[in-house]
Coordinates of C-alpha atoms and ligand atoms in Angstrom, one line a residue:
M30 CA 71.0 -57.5 -6.3
S31 CA 71.8 -54.5 -4.4
V32 CA 69.2 -52.0 -3.1
Q33 CA 71.1 -49.3 -5.2
H34 CA 70.8 -51.6 -8.2
N35 CA 67.2 -51.9 -7.7
Y36 CA 66.7 -48.5 -7.0
N37 CA 68.4 -47.5 -10.0
N38 CA 66.5 -50.0 -12.3
F39 CA 63.0 -49.5 -10.9
C40 CA 62.8 -46.0 -9.3
K41 CA 65.1 -43.2 -10.0
P42 CA 68.2 -43.9 -12.2
K43 CA 69.6 -40.4 -12.3
L44 CA 69.2 -39.6 -8.7
N45 CA 70.6 -42.7 -7.9
K46 CA 73.9 -42.2 -9.9
L47 CA 74.3 -38.7 -8.5
L48 CA 73.8 -39.9 -4.9
S49 CA 76.2 -42.8 -5.5
A50 CA 78.9 -40.5 -7.1
L51 CA 78.8 -38.6 -3.9
K52 CA 78.6 -41.5 -1.7
L53 CA 75.2 -40.5 -0.3
D54 CA 73.4 -43.4 -1.6
K55 CA 72.9 -45.0 1.7
N56 CA 70.2 -47.4 2.6
Y57 CA 68.7 -46.4 5.8
I58 CA 67.0 -49.3 7.6
K59 CA 66.1 -47.9 11.0
A60 CA 65.3 -44.6 12.4
E61 CA 65.1 -43.4 16.1
G62 CA 65.1 -40.1 17.6
N63 CA 68.0 -37.9 16.2
Y64 CA 69.2 -40.8 14.4
L65 CA 69.2 -42.8 11.1
Y66 CA 70.9 -46.3 10.8
T67 CA 72.4 -47.7 7.5
D68 CA 72.1 -51.3 6.5
D69 CA 76.0 -51.2 6.9
G70 CA 75.8 -50.6 10.8
K71 CA 76.2 -46.8 10.7
K72 CA 74.5 -44.7 13.2
V73 CA 74.0 -41.2 11.6
V74 CA 73.2 -38.0 13.3
D75 CA 70.2 -36.4 11.1
F76 CA 70.3 -32.8 10.5
V77 CA 67.8 -33.1 7.6
G78 CA 64.8 -33.9 9.5
G79 CA 63.0 -35.2 6.4
F80 CA 63.4 -31.5 5.1
G81 CA 61.3 -30.2 7.8
V82 CA 59.3 -33.2 9.0
S83 CA 60.6 -34.7 12.1
I84 CA 60.8 -31.9 14.5
L85 CA 59.9 -34.5 17.2
G86 CA 62.5 -36.9 16.0
H87 CA 62.1 -40.3 14.2
N88 CA 59.7 -42.7 15.5
H89 CA 58.7 -40.8 18.6
P90 CA 57.8 -43.5 21.2
E91 CA 54.5 -41.8 22.2
L92 CA 53.5 -41.4 18.6
I93 CA 54.4 -45.0 17.8
K94 CA 52.2 -45.8 20.9
E95 CA 49.3 -43.8 19.5
M96 CA 49.6 -45.4 16.1
T97 CA 49.7 -48.9 17.3
T98 CA 47.0 -48.7 19.8
T99 CA 44.8 -47.1 17.4
L100 CA 45.5 -49.9 14.7
Q101 CA 45.1 -52.4 17.5
S102 CA 41.5 -51.0 18.1
N103 CA 40.8 -51.7 14.5
V104 CA 40.1 -47.9 13.8
A105 CA 37.8 -47.3 10.8
I106 CA 40.4 -46.0 8.2
N107 CA 38.1 -46.6 5.2
S108 CA 35.0 -44.9 6.1
Q109 CA 35.0 -42.3 3.6
C110 CA 32.0 -39.8 3.1
S111 CA 30.8 -40.4 6.8
V112 CA 31.2 -38.1 10.0
R113 CA 35.0 -38.3 10.6
S114 CA 35.1 -37.8 14.4
E115 CA 39.0 -37.7 14.6
S116 CA 39.2 -35.4 11.6
A117 CA 36.9 -33.2 13.5
N118 CA 38.9 -33.3 16.7
L119 CA 42.0 -32.5 14.9
A120 CA 40.3 -29.5 13.2
M121 CA 39.1 -28.3 16.6
V122 CA 42.7 -28.6 18.0
L123 CA 44.2 -26.7 15.0
N124 CA 41.7 -24.0 15.7
E125 CA 42.6 -23.5 19.3
Y126 CA 46.0 -22.3 18.5
I127 CA 44.6 -19.4 16.4
D128 CA 43.4 -16.3 18.4
N129 CA 42.3 -14.0 15.7
G130 CA 38.6 -14.3 16.7
H131 CA 37.8 -16.5 13.5
N132 CA 37.1 -20.1 13.2
Y133 CA 38.7 -21.9 10.2
K134 CA 37.0 -25.0 8.4
V135 CA 39.7 -27.5 7.7
N136 CA 40.1 -29.3 4.6
F137 CA 42.4 -32.4 5.2
S138 CA 44.7 -33.9 2.3
N139 CA 47.7 -36.3 2.1
S140 CA 50.6 -34.0 1.4
G141 CA 51.9 -30.3 1.3
A142 CA 51.3 -29.9 -2.4
E143 CA 47.8 -31.0 -1.9
S144 CA 47.1 -28.7 0.8
V145 CA 48.3 -25.8 -1.2
E146 CA 46.3 -27.0 -4.2
A147 CA 43.0 -26.9 -2.1
A148 CA 43.8 -23.4 -1.0
I149 CA 44.4 -22.0 -4.5
K150 CA 41.3 -24.1 -5.8
H151 CA 39.1 -22.5 -3.2
A152 CA 40.5 -19.0 -3.5
Y153 CA 39.9 -19.5 -7.3
K154 CA 36.3 -20.6 -6.8
V155 CA 35.5 -17.8 -4.5
H156 CA 37.1 -15.3 -7.0
F157 CA 35.6 -16.8 -10.0
D158 CA 32.2 -16.5 -8.3
K159 CA 32.7 -12.9 -7.6
V160 CA 33.9 -12.0 -11.0
R161 CA 30.9 -14.0 -12.6
R162 CA 28.5 -12.3 -10.5
E163 CA 29.8 -8.9 -11.4
Y164 CA 29.9 -9.6 -15.1
E165 CA 26.3 -10.9 -15.0
R166 CA 25.4 -7.8 -12.9
I167 CA 26.9 -5.5 -15.5
T168 CA 25.3 -7.5 -18.3
R169 CA 22.0 -6.9 -16.7
I170 CA 22.7 -3.3 -16.3
L171 CA 23.6 -3.0 -20.1
N172 CA 20.4 -4.8 -21.0
D173 CA 18.2 -2.8 -18.8
F174 CA 19.6 0.2 -20.3
Y175 CA 19.0 -0.9 -23.8
Y176 CA 15.5 -1.9 -23.4
K177 CA 14.6 1.1 -21.4
V178 CA 15.9 3.4 -24.3
E179 CA 14.2 1.4 -26.9
R180 CA 10.8 0.9 -25.0
E181 CA 10.7 4.5 -23.9
G182 CA 12.2 6.0 -27.1
I183 CA 14.5 8.1 -25.2
E184 CA 16.8 10.6 -27.0
I185 CA 20.4 9.8 -26.2
E186 CA 23.7 10.8 -27.3
L187 CA 26.2 7.9 -27.6
P188 CA 29.8 8.4 -26.5
G189 CA 32.5 8.8 -29.1
E190 CA 31.7 8.1 -32.8
E191 CA 28.9 5.6 -31.8
N192 CA 25.5 6.1 -33.1
D193 CA 23.9 3.0 -33.3
L194 CA 22.4 1.7 -30.1
I195 CA 22.1 -2.1 -31.1
D196 CA 26.0 -1.8 -32.2
F197 CA 26.7 0.1 -29.0
R198 CA 25.1 -2.7 -26.8
N199 CA 26.8 -5.5 -28.8
D200 CA 30.3 -3.8 -28.8
L201 CA 30.0 -3.4 -24.9
D202 CA 28.5 -6.8 -24.5
E203 CA 31.3 -8.3 -26.4
Y204 CA 33.9 -6.3 -24.7
N205 CA 32.7 -7.4 -21.2
L206 CA 32.6 -11.1 -22.2
N207 CA 36.2 -10.7 -23.3
Q208 CA 37.1 -9.4 -20.2
F209 CA 35.2 -11.9 -18.3
E210 CA 37.0 -14.7 -20.3
S211 CA 40.3 -13.1 -19.7
F212 CA 40.1 -14.0 -16.0
Q213 CA 38.9 -17.4 -16.9
K214 CA 41.8 -17.8 -19.3
S215 CA 44.4 -16.2 -17.1
P216 CA 43.7 -15.9 -13.3
V217 CA 46.7 -14.8 -11.5
I218 CA 48.2 -15.9 -8.2
A219 CA 50.8 -13.7 -6.6
G220 CA 53.8 -14.7 -4.6
L221 CA 57.2 -14.0 -3.3
K222 CA 60.2 -14.6 -5.6
G223 CA 62.0 -17.7 -4.2
S224 CA 58.8 -19.2 -2.9
Y225 CA 58.2 -23.1 -3.2
H226 CA 54.7 -24.4 -2.8
G227 CA 54.8 -28.0 -4.4
K228 CA 55.1 -29.9 -7.7
T229 CA 51.6 -31.3 -8.6
C230 CA 50.0 -30.5 -11.9
S231 CA 46.0 -30.6 -12.5
P232 CA 44.5 -34.0 -12.9
L233 CA 41.1 -32.0 -12.7
K234 CA 41.6 -31.4 -16.3
V235 CA 41.0 -34.9 -17.4
T236 CA 38.4 -35.8 -15.0
F237 CA 35.1 -36.3 -17.1
N238 CA 32.7 -35.5 -14.5
K239 CA 31.2 -32.0 -15.5
S240 CA 30.2 -31.2 -11.8
Y241 CA 33.9 -31.6 -10.6
R242 CA 35.3 -29.7 -13.5
E243 CA 32.7 -27.0 -14.0
G244 CA 34.0 -23.8 -12.8
F245 CA 37.4 -24.6 -12.2
E246 CA 38.7 -24.9 -16.1
G247 CA 40.7 -21.7 -15.8
L248 CA 42.9 -23.2 -12.9
S249 CA 45.0 -25.0 -15.4
S250 CA 46.2 -21.7 -16.9
I251 CA 47.0 -19.9 -13.8
Q252 CA 49.7 -17.2 -14.2
A253 CA 52.0 -16.2 -11.5
A254 CA 53.2 -12.8 -10.6
F255 CA 56.3 -12.6 -8.4
V256 CA 57.3 -9.9 -6.0
D257 CA 60.6 -9.1 -4.8
H258 CA 61.0 -9.4 -0.8
D259 CA 62.0 -5.8 -0.6
K260 CA 59.3 -4.5 -2.6
P261 CA 56.2 -5.6 -1.1
Q262 CA 54.3 -2.4 -2.4
R263 CA 54.7 -3.9 -5.8
L264 CA 51.9 -6.5 -4.9
K265 CA 49.4 -3.5 -4.7
E266 CA 50.5 -2.2 -8.2
I267 CA 50.2 -5.9 -9.5
V268 CA 46.6 -6.2 -8.0
N269 CA 45.6 -2.9 -9.7
E270 CA 47.3 -3.6 -13.1
L271 CA 46.1 -7.2 -13.7
A272 CA 42.5 -6.6 -13.6
C273 CA 39.3 -7.3 -15.6
E274 CA 37.5 -3.9 -16.5
F275 CA 33.7 -4.1 -17.2
Y276 CA 32.2 -1.2 -18.8
Y277 CA 28.5 -0.1 -18.3
P278 CA 26.4 2.7 -19.7
V279 CA 24.9 5.4 -17.3
L280 CA 22.5 8.2 -18.6
V281 CA 23.5 11.6 -17.4
G282 CA 20.6 13.9 -18.7
S283 CA 20.6 12.7 -22.7
K284 CA 24.3 11.8 -22.6
V285 CA 25.5 8.4 -22.3
E286 CA 28.5 8.0 -20.0
I287 CA 30.7 4.8 -19.9
H288 CA 31.5 3.8 -16.5
T289 CA 34.1 1.2 -15.3
L290 CA 34.2 -1.4 -12.9
K291 CA 37.3 -2.9 -12.1
I292 CA 38.1 -6.5 -10.5
T293 CA 41.5 -7.8 -10.2
R294 CA 42.5 -11.0 -11.8
V295 CA 44.6 -11.6 -8.9
M296 CA 42.8 -14.1 -6.9
A297 CA 45.4 -14.8 -3.9
F298 CA 48.7 -13.9 -2.4
I299 CA 50.7 -16.9 -1.1
M300 CA 53.9 -16.9 0.9
E301 CA 56.0 -18.7 3.6
V302 CA 57.6 -16.5 6.3
L303 CA 60.7 -18.3 5.8
Q304 CA 61.3 -19.8 2.5
G305 CA 62.7 -23.1 2.8
E306 CA 63.4 -24.8 -0.6
G307 CA 64.1 -21.3 -2.0
G308 CA 67.1 -21.4 0.2
I309 CA 66.1 -20.9 3.8
K310 CA 65.4 -17.2 3.4
P311 CA 63.4 -15.2 6.1
V312 CA 61.0 -12.8 4.5
P313 CA 62.3 -9.6 6.2
E314 CA 60.2 -8.2 9.3
K315 CA 59.7 -5.0 7.4
T316 CA 58.2 -6.6 4.6
L317 CA 56.0 -8.6 6.7
E318 CA 54.8 -5.5 8.5
Q319 CA 54.0 -3.7 5.0
L320 CA 52.3 -6.9 3.7
A321 CA 50.0 -6.9 7.1
A322 CA 49.5 -3.3 6.6
I323 CA 48.3 -3.4 2.9
H324 CA 46.2 -6.8 3.8
G325 CA 43.1 -5.1 4.3
E326 CA 43.0 -2.5 1.2
L327 CA 44.3 -5.2 -1.1
K328 CA 40.9 -7.3 -0.7
I329 CA 42.6 -10.4 -1.9
P330 CA 43.3 -13.4 0.4
F331 CA 46.5 -14.5 1.8
I332 CA 47.6 -18.0 1.9
L333 CA 50.2 -18.4 4.6
D334 CA 52.2 -21.7 3.5
E335 CA 53.2 -22.9 7.0
I336 CA 53.9 -26.5 5.5
Q337 CA 57.6 -26.2 6.6
T338 CA 57.4 -23.5 9.1
G339 CA 54.6 -24.6 10.9
C340 CA 54.0 -27.2 13.6
G341 CA 57.2 -26.4 15.5
R342 CA 59.8 -25.8 13.0
L343 CA 60.0 -22.2 14.0
G344 CA 59.3 -22.7 17.7
S345 CA 55.5 -22.2 17.3
I346 CA 52.4 -24.1 15.7
Y347 CA 51.7 -21.0 13.3
S348 CA 54.9 -19.3 12.9
Y349 CA 53.4 -16.2 11.1
Q350 CA 51.8 -15.3 14.7
D351 CA 55.4 -14.7 15.8
T352 CA 56.1 -12.1 13.3
A353 CA 54.0 -8.7 12.1
L354 CA 51.6 -10.9 10.2
K355 CA 50.0 -11.7 13.4
S356 CA 47.9 -8.6 13.1
I357 CA 45.9 -10.0 10.2
A358 CA 43.5 -12.9 10.1
P359 CA 44.9 -14.9 7.2
E360 CA 42.3 -16.4 4.7
Y361 CA 44.2 -19.6 4.3
I362 CA 47.0 -21.5 6.5
T363 CA 48.4 -24.5 4.8
L364 CA 50.1 -27.3 6.9
S365 CA 51.9 -30.5 6.3
K366 CA 55.2 -32.1 7.1
A367 CA 55.4 -32.0 10.9
L368 CA 52.0 -32.1 11.4
G369 CA 51.9 -36.0 11.0
G370 CA 54.6 -36.3 13.6
G371 CA 57.0 -37.8 10.9
L372 CA 54.7 -41.0 10.9
V373 CA 51.6 -40.1 8.9
K374 CA 51.2 -38.4 5.6
I375 CA 48.6 -35.5 6.2
G376 CA 48.0 -32.1 4.8
A377 CA 45.6 -29.4 6.2
T378 CA 44.1 -26.2 4.7
L379 CA 42.5 -24.1 7.0
I380 CA 39.8 -21.8 5.3
R381 CA 38.5 -18.7 7.2
D382 CA 35.0 -19.4 8.0
D383 CA 33.5 -16.3 6.5
I384 CA 34.8 -16.9 3.0
Y385 CA 34.4 -20.6 3.1
D386 CA 32.4 -22.0 0.1
Q387 CA 30.0 -24.7 1.3
D388 CA 30.0 -26.7 -2.0
F389 CA 33.9 -27.0 -1.4
G390 CA 33.6 -30.0 0.9
I391 CA 31.7 -32.0 -1.6
L392 CA 33.6 -30.7 -4.6
H393 CA 37.1 -31.4 -3.3
T394 CA 38.0 -34.7 -1.9
S395 CA 40.4 -37.1 -1.9
T396 CA 40.2 -41.0 -1.2
F397 CA 42.9 -41.0 1.8
A398 CA 42.2 -37.5 3.2
E399 CA 40.3 -37.4 6.6
D400 CA 41.3 -40.8 8.2
D401 CA 41.0 -41.2 11.8
L402 CA 44.5 -43.0 12.0
S403 CA 46.6 -39.9 10.7
S404 CA 44.3 -37.5 12.6
K405 CA 45.0 -39.1 15.9
V406 CA 48.9 -39.1 15.3
A407 CA 48.6 -35.6 14.1
I408 CA 46.7 -34.6 17.4
K409 CA 49.3 -36.5 19.7
A410 CA 52.0 -34.8 17.7
L411 CA 50.7 -31.3 18.4
E412 CA 50.1 -32.4 22.1
L413 CA 53.7 -33.4 22.4
L414 CA 54.8 -30.1 21.0
K415 CA 52.7 -28.2 23.5
A416 CA 53.4 -30.5 26.4
N417 CA 54.9 -29.2 29.6
D418 CA 54.3 -25.7 28.9
S419 CA 55.6 -25.9 25.4
E420 CA 58.8 -27.4 26.5
L421 CA 59.7 -28.8 23.2
L422 CA 58.8 -25.7 21.2
K423 CA 61.0 -23.6 23.6
R424 CA 63.9 -25.9 22.9
V425 CA 63.5 -25.3 19.2
N426 CA 64.6 -21.8 19.7
V427 CA 67.1 -22.5 22.3
Q428 CA 68.9 -25.0 20.0
G429 CA 68.3 -23.0 17.1
E430 CA 70.1 -20.1 18.5
K431 CA 73.2 -22.4 19.3
L432 CA 73.3 -23.6 15.8
L433 CA 72.8 -20.2 14.3
N434 CA 75.7 -18.7 16.3
G435 CA 78.0 -21.5 15.9
F436 CA 77.6 -21.2 12.2
K437 CA 77.8 -17.4 12.2
E438 CA 81.1 -17.6 14.1
L439 CA 82.3 -20.0 11.4
Q440 CA 81.3 -17.4 8.7
Q441 CA 83.3 -14.9 10.5
R442 CA 86.4 -17.3 10.5
Y443 CA 85.9 -18.4 7.0
P444 CA 84.4 -15.3 5.1
E445 CA 85.9 -16.7 1.8
I446 CA 83.9 -19.9 1.9
I447 CA 80.7 -19.2 4.0
K448 CA 78.8 -16.5 2.2
N449 CA 75.8 -16.2 4.5
V450 CA 74.3 -18.0 7.5
R451 CA 70.4 -17.3 8.2
G452 CA 67.3 -18.8 9.6
K453 CA 65.2 -19.0 12.6
G454 CA 64.3 -21.8 14.9
L455 CA 65.6 -25.0 13.6
M456 CA 65.5 -24.1 10.0
I457 CA 68.8 -22.6 9.4
G458 CA 70.7 -22.3 6.0
V459 CA 74.6 -22.2 5.4
E460 CA 75.1 -20.6 2.1
L461 CA 78.7 -21.2 0.5
T462 CA 80.5 -19.0 -1.9
P463 CA 81.3 -20.0 -5.6
L464 CA 84.9 -20.2 -4.4
L465 CA 86.3 -18.3 -7.4
T466 CA 89.7 -17.8 -5.9
R467 CA 90.1 -21.7 -5.2
S468 CA 91.7 -24.6 -7.1
P469 CA 90.0 -25.7 -10.2
F470 CA 88.0 -28.2 -8.5
F471 CA 86.5 -26.3 -6.0
R472 CA 86.0 -23.5 -8.4
A473 CA 84.0 -25.9 -10.6
T474 CA 82.0 -27.5 -7.7
G475 CA 81.2 -24.0 -6.3
K476 CA 80.1 -22.7 -9.8
Q477 CA 77.9 -25.7 -10.5
G478 CA 76.4 -25.3 -6.9
V479 CA 77.4 -28.7 -6.0
L480 CA 80.0 -27.7 -3.2
S481 CA 77.2 -27.9 -0.6
M482 CA 76.6 -31.6 -1.7
L483 CA 80.2 -32.2 -1.7
V484 CA 80.4 -30.9 2.0
A485 CA 77.4 -33.0 3.0
S486 CA 79.3 -36.2 1.4
Y487 CA 82.2 -35.5 3.7
L488 CA 80.3 -35.1 6.6
L489 CA 78.2 -38.2 6.3
E490 CA 81.5 -40.4 5.0
Y491 CA 84.0 -39.3 7.7
H492 CA 81.5 -37.8 10.7
N493 CA 78.1 -39.9 10.3
I494 CA 76.4 -36.5 10.0
R495 CA 73.4 -36.0 7.4
L496 CA 73.2 -32.7 6.1
L497 CA 71.5 -32.0 2.5
A498 CA 71.3 -29.4 -0.1
P499 CA 68.2 -28.8 -2.4
L500 CA 68.2 -31.3 -4.9
T501 CA 67.8 -28.9 -8.0
T502 CA 71.7 -28.2 -7.2
M503 CA 72.2 -31.5 -8.9
L504 CA 70.4 -30.6 -12.1
K505 CA 72.2 -29.0 -15.0
G506 CA 71.7 -25.3 -14.8
N507 CA 72.2 -22.4 -17.1
P508 CA 75.6 -22.7 -18.2
G509 CA 77.9 -19.7 -16.8
K510 CA 75.4 -19.0 -14.1
N511 CA 76.5 -19.3 -10.6
R512 CA 74.0 -21.6 -8.7
M513 CA 73.3 -21.0 -4.9
S514 CA 75.1 -23.4 -2.7
I515 CA 73.2 -23.9 0.4
L516 CA 73.2 -26.7 3.0
R517 CA 69.9 -26.7 5.0
V518 CA 69.9 -27.7 8.6
Q519 CA 66.8 -28.8 10.1
P520 CA 67.5 -31.2 13.0
P521 CA 64.6 -32.3 15.5
A522 CA 64.0 -30.3 18.5
T523 CA 65.8 -33.1 20.6
I524 CA 69.2 -32.2 19.0
T525 CA 71.7 -32.2 21.9
D526 CA 74.5 -29.7 22.4
E527 CA 77.0 -32.6 21.9
E528 CA 75.6 -33.1 18.5
I529 CA 75.5 -29.4 17.6
E530 CA 79.3 -29.1 18.8
A531 CA 80.0 -32.4 16.6
L532 CA 78.4 -30.7 13.6
L533 CA 80.3 -27.4 14.1
S534 CA 83.7 -29.0 14.7
S535 CA 83.4 -31.3 11.6
F536 CA 82.3 -28.3 9.4
V537 CA 85.5 -26.7 10.5
E538 CA 87.5 -29.7 9.3
V539 CA 85.8 -29.3 5.7
L540 CA 86.3 -25.5 5.8
D541 CA 90.0 -26.2 6.5
I542 CA 90.3 -28.6 3.6
I543 CA 88.6 -26.0 1.3
Q544 CA 90.7 -23.3 2.9
S545 CA 94.1 -25.1 2.1
N546 CA 92.8 -26.2 -1.4
N547 CA 93.3 -29.9 -0.3
E548 CA 91.0 -31.5 -2.8
Y549 CA 92.9 -34.8 -2.6
L550 CA 91.7 -35.7 1.1
Ligands
PMP626 N1 55.0 -25.7 0.6 C1 56.4 -25.8 1.2 C2 56.5 -24.2 1.9 C3 57.2 -26.7 1.2 O1 58.2 -26.7 2.0 C4 56.7 -27.9 0.5 C5 57.7 -29.1 0.7 N2 59.0 -28.8 0.7 C6 55.6 -27.8 0.0 C7 54.8 -27.0 0.0 C8 55.1 -29.0 -0.7 O2 54.9 -30.3 0.1 P1 55.0 -31.8 -0.2 O3 56.4 -31.9 -0.6 O4 54.5 -32.5 1.0 O5 54.2 -32.0 -1.4

């Protein structure tokens, strides 16, 4: 049986068929540096880089050495619930690269989605506790008011039509409880349009132990509120609009006034500085400036998702530090992908010390999180990025510029086919136009958004170059709606000038074929 047959039968049939139709159903059996090797002997230059993982290239020898020597020393991988020395070392290293005067507690996990999950869960807990405290305080104010009036027989004038003190108290009590429940039922997380933060749902809902579940029930009904890239001020409005309002009585003379305490239901704002899965879209610097400017007054935590942009992909460990967001001390930073050097699966959620909930380290755990092996490999990966005065990180920007400029030149030469070229560091997107003026074949592929996959197929088949587009382009979309067709170029930092040249010149070949409507080639 072929591996393709087995993959089809036992893993992902639909994906397998689509890959097969595009001749992308390769079986890579070896990977080294910038290359992947197929089982039929092809050496392929990898410009996908594990969707952002392999900034150090595949199987970096220093990382292999670190991993094998660690394993040969019979490292204690399964010593859960003990003092994890290498996790502590990695957490310390991750803190060293942050210079905003804060320390961060680091919660380790196994993947990007899990590290986002930890940030959201923590933010929810902190916000929920705050809303609950305020609700309880307001309830106390209401009760104290009621008993004082009752006990002392104070003559009061209730607001509006109200004339019965008990009804008045019960109405306010019920109203406040509803408001409190409205937060529990629909907490909000704000984000930017086009964002991507992972795909897991919540197994916590079906976890029976109440201590783990308690207080987190509302997490499964989170609502998202998205903000346009060019309207960061909208975030302020959303925070203000989506709020719980608690009412409490204040006695002014003999008159009872109703005062309001407003607490937003928006528990956090999450963003990437350059959106990867959303189509390689850098958030405009002006937007980042505005977001930095309102961060303090919003009083909601920012979760900076650096899962794809961090650990070298944009030329630094934390890419937000090269933007206007540097002026803030983000409450949360999430990392994964390149953190494990492409060898180990690891995610990290950095939580600013001053907001850290002490129970979180007990409430939120995972069997494989915090093992010494992955921590050691991650420390080594960070060390390699920083070695020789950050030689590799600097190279990311140098090679990235060459790629970006090369594709921008192609865009000028083929404006009808290349719609946009954008990105930063080694995270570059080449967006193709829907090709409305081309032959029926190219028109159809352009309209369905699979043109980028077709280009990827050609480059692999004829030039042994691996590029990919987001997989969603291969799903059925809304009929009639043009879908974004984008190629993601995310090679390792070690990508050479010759390999960049080879990519650009083979791209020209594809563009010429499309330009001449030569779909038979
Ligand atoms: N956040 C961002 C910004 C990502 O790019 C990704 C993965 N593409 C994730 C979260 C989720 O990571 P994972 O696939 O490891 O769950």
